[in-house]
Coordinates of C-alpha atoms in Angstrom, one line a residue:
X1 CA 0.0 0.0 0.0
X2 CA 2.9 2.2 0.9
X3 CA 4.3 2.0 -2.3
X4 CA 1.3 2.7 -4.3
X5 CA 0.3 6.0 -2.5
X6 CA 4.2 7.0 -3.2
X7 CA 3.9 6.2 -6.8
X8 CA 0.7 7.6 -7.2
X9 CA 2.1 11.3 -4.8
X10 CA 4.6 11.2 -7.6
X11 CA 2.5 10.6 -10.5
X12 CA 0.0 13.6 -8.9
X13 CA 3.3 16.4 -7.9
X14 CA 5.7 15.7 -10.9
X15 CA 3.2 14.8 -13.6
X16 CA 0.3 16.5 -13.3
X17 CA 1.0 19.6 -11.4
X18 CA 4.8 20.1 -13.1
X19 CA 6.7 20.3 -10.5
X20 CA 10.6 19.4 -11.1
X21 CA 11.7 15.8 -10.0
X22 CA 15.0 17.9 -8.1
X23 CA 14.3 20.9 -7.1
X24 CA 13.3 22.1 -3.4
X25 CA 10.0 23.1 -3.9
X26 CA 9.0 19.9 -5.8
X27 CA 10.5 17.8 -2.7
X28 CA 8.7 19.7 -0.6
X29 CA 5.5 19.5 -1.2
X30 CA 5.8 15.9 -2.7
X31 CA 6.7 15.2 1.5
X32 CA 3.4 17.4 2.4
X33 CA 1.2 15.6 0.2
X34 CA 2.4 11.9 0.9
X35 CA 2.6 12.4 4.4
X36 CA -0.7 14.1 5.1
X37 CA -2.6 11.5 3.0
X38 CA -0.3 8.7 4.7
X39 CA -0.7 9.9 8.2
X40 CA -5.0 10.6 7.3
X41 CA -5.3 7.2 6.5
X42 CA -3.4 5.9 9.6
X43 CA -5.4 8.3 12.2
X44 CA -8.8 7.1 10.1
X45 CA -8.6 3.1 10.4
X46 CA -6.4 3.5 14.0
X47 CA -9.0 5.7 15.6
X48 CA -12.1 3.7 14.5
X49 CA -10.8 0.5 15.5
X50 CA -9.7 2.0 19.2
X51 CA -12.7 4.0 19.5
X52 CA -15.1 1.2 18.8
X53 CA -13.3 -1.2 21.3
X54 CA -13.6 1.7 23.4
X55 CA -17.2 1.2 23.5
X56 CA -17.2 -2.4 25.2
X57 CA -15.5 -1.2 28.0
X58 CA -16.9 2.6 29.6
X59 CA -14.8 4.6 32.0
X60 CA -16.8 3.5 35.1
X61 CA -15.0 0.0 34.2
X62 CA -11.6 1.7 33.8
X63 CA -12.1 3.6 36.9
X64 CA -13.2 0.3 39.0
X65 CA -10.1 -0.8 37.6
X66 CA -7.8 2.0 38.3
X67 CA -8.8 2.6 41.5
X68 CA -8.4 -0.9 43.1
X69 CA -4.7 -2.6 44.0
X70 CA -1.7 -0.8 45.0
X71 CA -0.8 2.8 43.8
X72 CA 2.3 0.9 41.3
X73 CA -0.8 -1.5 39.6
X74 CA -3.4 0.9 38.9
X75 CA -0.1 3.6 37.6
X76 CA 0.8 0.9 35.2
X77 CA -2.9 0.0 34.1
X78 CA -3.5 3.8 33.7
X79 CA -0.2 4.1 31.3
X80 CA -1.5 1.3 29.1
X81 CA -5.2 2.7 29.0
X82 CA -3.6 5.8 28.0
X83 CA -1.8 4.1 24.9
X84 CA -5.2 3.0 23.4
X85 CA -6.9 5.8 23.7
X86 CA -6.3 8.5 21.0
X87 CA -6.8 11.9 22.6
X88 CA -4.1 15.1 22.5
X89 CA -3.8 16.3 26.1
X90 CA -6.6 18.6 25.6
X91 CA -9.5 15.8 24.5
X92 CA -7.5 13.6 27.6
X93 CA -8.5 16.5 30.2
X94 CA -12.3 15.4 30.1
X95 CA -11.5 11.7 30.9
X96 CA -8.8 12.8 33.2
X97 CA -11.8 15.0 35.4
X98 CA -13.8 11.9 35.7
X99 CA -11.3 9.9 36.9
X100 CA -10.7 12.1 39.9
X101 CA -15.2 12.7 40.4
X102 CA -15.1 8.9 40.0
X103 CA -12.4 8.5 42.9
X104 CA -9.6 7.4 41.3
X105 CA -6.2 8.0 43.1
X106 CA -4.5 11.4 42.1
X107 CA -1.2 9.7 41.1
X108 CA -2.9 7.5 38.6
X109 CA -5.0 10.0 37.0
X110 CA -2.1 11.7 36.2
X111 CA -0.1 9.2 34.7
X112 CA -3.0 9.3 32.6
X113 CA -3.3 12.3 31.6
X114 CA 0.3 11.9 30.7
X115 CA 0.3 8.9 28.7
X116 CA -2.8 9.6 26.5
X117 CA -1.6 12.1 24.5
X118 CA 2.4 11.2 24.8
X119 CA 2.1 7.7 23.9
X120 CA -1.2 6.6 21.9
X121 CA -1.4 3.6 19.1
X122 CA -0.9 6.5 16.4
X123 CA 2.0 7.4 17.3
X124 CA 3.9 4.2 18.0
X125 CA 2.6 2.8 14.3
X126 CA 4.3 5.9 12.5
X127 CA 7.4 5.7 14.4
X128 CA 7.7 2.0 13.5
X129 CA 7.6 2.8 9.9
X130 CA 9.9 5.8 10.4
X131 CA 12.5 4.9 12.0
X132 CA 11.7 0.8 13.1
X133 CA 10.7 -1.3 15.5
X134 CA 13.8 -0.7 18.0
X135 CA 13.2 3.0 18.0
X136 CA 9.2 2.2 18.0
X137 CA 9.6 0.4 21.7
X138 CA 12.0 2.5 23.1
X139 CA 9.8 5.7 22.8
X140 CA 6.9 3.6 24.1
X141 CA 8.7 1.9 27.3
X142 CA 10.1 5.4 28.2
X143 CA 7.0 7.1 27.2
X144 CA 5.3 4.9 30.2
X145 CA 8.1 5.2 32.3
X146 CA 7.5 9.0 32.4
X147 CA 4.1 8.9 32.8
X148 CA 4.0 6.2 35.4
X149 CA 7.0 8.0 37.2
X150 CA 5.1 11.0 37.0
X151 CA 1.8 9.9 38.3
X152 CA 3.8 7.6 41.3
X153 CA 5.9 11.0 42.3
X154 CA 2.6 13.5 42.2
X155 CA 0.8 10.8 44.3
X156 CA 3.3 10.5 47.3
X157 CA 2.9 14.2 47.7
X158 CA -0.8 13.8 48.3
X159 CA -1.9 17.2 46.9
X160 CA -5.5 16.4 46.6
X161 CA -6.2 19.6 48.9
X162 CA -4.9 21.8 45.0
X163 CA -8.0 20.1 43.2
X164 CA -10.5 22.7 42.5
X165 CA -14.0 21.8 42.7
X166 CA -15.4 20.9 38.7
X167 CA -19.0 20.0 37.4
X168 CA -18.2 16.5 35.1
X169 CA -21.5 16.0 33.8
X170 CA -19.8 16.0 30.0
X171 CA -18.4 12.6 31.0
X172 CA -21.5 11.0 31.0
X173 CA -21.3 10.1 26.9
X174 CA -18.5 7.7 27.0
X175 CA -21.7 5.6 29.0
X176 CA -22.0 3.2 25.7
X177 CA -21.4 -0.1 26.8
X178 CA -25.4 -1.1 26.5
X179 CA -25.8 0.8 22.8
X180 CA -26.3 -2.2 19.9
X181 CA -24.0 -3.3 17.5
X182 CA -24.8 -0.8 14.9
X183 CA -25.0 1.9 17.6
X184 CA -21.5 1.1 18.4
X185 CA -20.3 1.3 14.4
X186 CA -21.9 4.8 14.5
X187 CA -20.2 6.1 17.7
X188 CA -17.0 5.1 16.3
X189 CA -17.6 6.6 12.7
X190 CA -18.8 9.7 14.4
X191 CA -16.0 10.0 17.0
X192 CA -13.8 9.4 14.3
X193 CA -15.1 12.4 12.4
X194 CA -14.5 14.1 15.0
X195 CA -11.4 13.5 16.3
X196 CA -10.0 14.1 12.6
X197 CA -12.2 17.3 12.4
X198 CA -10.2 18.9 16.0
X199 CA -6.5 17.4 15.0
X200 CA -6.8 17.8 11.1
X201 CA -5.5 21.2 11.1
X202 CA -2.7 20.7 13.4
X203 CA -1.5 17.0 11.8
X204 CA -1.5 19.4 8.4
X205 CA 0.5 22.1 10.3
X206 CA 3.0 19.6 11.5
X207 CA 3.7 18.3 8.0
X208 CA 3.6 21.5 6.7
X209 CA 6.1 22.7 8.8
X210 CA 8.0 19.3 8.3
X211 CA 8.1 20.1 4.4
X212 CA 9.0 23.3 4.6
X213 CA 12.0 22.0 7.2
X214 CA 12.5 19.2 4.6
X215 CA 12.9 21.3 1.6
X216 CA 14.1 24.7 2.7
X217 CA 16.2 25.4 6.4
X218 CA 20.3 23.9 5.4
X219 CA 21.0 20.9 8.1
X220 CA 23.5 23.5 9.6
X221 CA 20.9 26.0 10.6
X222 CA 19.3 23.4 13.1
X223 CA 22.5 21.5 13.8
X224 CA 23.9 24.9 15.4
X225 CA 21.0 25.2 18.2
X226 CA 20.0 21.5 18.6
X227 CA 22.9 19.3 17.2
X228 CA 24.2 16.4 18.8
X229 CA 27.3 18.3 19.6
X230 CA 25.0 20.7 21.9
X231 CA 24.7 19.8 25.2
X232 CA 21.6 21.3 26.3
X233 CA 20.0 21.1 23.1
X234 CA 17.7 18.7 25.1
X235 CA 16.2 20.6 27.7
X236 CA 16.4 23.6 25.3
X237 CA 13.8 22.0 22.8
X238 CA 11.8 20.6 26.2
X239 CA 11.3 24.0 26.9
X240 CA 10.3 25.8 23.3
X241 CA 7.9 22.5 22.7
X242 CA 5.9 23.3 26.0
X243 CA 4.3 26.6 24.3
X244 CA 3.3 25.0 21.2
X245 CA 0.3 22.7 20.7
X246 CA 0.3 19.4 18.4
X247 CA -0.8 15.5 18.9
X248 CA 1.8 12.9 18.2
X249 CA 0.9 12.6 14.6
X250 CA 1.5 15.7 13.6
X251 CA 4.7 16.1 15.1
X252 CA 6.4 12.6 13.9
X253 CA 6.9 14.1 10.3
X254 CA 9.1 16.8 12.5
X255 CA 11.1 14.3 14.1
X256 CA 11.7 12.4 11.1
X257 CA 13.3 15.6 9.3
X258 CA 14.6 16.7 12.5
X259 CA 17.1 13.6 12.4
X260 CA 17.7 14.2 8.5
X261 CA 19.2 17.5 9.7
X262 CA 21.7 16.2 12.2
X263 CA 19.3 16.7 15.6
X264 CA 19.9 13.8 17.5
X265 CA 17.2 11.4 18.0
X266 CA 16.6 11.8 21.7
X267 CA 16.5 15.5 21.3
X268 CA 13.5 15.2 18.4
X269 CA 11.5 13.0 20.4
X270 CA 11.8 15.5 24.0
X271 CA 11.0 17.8 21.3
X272 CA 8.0 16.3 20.4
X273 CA 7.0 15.1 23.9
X274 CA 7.1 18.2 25.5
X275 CA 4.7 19.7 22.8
X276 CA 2.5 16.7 23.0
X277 CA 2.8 15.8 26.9
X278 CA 3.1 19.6 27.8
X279 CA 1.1 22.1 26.2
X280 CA 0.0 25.4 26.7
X281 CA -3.6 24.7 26.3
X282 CA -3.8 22.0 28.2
X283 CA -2.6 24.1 31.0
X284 CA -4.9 26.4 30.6
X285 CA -8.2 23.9 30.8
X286 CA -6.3 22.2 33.4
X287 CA -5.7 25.3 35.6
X288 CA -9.6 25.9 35.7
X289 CA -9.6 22.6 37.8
X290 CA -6.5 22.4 40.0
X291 CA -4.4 25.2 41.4
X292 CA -1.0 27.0 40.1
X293 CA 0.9 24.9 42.6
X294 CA -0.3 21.7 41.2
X295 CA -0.3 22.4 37.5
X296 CA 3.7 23.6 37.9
X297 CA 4.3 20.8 40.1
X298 CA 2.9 18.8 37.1
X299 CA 4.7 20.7 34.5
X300 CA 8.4 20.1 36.7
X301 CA 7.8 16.5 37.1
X302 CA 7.0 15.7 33.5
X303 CA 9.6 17.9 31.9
X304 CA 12.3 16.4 34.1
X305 CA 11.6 12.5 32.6
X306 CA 11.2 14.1 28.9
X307 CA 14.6 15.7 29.1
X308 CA 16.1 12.7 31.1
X309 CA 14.9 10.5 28.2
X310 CA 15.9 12.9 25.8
X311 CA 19.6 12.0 27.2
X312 CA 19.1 8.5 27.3
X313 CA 18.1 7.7 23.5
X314 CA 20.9 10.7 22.6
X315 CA 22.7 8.2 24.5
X316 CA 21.6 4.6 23.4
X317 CA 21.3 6.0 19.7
X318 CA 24.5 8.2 18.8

């Protein structure tokens, strides 16, 4: 399948629309076509097939399950719910508030709302074909490390006393576990819709930007302030990714050219972490609900594992 969308991107840039086979502009936008229709495909079949299994198994199950056992147990079950379930750290915030009105232990809420939008199914599928398998379960097992770190750290502080008070009642429409067959089909089409309708325009940003990185900015320009020669080009990215707003597929064309450029790997990925794990809007929905101490206690603990993995795979990958 791969090779038949490539063939027919390069049928569509170079034949029909003229563009030269070598110059910069032809490459360009021969890497923002493929990819956006590559990665729309992905986020299509990947997010109806999660969101329908979704549908056997509600959040009041999750939070049964989450909230029972020892704090490392339900830490580790909320990391792997947060890999199939394909929300950016916005969409996660609703799911996240139910846990805690539902009960569930602060610490593994959090690691949560960390792994949702820092590790999903998406994300681990692109980097596979990226950059291969190794790569693929590295990102993953540190992903969960962070979050599950994160969560076990926030809960030993016991800050429940920095929750604000919330109304949840928008929780109650992930109640489909009694819906029919066919009902189920149409939640997952529609949910599907929808979740391409809010991350469509940021997946085609990140390419975008990707192409234009791809085609235009000389390897030098990025090597300088984030090469592998720089030694705090990872906590430097950490903190420029934390303003800016994307979900993992939108920023994995990024890493992928990032690396073409001479950034190391580990300093891509806390790249893309930090925007995905740690973003400005999620603060600002999440600061409705817990206080300022909480949300930077949050912020520290999380940026400290994304730039201590960002050392590790600069590390294991040279």
């Amino acid at each position: 399948m791969v090779i038949v969308l490539k063939t027919m991107v390069d049928w569509l840039v170079y034949k029909k629309l003229g563009f030269n086979l070598n110059s910069v502009s032809g490459e360009a936008f021969n890497f923002f076509v493929y990819d956006t229709i590559k990665i729309f495909l992905l986020l299509t079949v990947i997010i109806f097939a999660v969101s329908f299994i979704r549908t056997f198994f509600p959040p009041e199950r999750s939070r049964k399950i989450l909230g029972s056992g020892n704090r490392i147990k339900g830490s580790v079950l909320a990391g792997l719910l947060g890999i199939v379930t394909p929300f950016c750290s916005c969409s996660a915030v609703p799911l996240f508030l139910g846990f805690i009105e539902a009960g569930v232990p602060m610490g593994t809420t959090f690691t949560f709302l960390v792994a949702s939008p820092m590790i999903n199914e998406v994300a681990l599928v692109m980097l596979w074909g990226l950059f291969g398998w190794k790569i693929a379960c590295l990102y993953i097992g540190s992903g969960l490390l962070i979050a599950i770190g994160s969560g076990l750290v926030i809960g030993s502080l016991h800050l429940e006393h920095l929750v604000e008070k919330f109304d949840i009642k928008g929780a109650s429409h992930f109640e489909l576990e009694k819906q029919s067959f066919k009902q189920k089909i149409h939640y997952a089409r529609d949910y599907t819709g929808e979740i391409l309708k809010t991350v469509g325009p940021y997946v085609i940003l990140g390419i975008g930007l990707g192409a234009l990185m791809h085609g235009y900015i000389p390897a030098g320009f990025l090597a300088r302030y984030a090469g592998r020669d720089n030694l705090f080009a990872v906590p430097l990215v950490t903190l420029i990714g934390i303003p800016l707003y994307s979900n993992a597929a939108g920023m994995i064309p990024l890493v992928s050219v990032l690396t073409e450029k001479g950034v190391g790997m580990g300093t891509a990925l806390a790249f893309m972490m930090a925007v995905t794990g740690l973003s400005l809007p999620e603060f600002l929905i999440l600061k409705r609900v817990m206080k300022l101490k909480l949300l930077l206690i949050f912020a520290s603990v999380v940026g400290t594992g994304i730039i201590i993995t960002g050392y590790l795979f600069n590390f294991v990958i040279p």
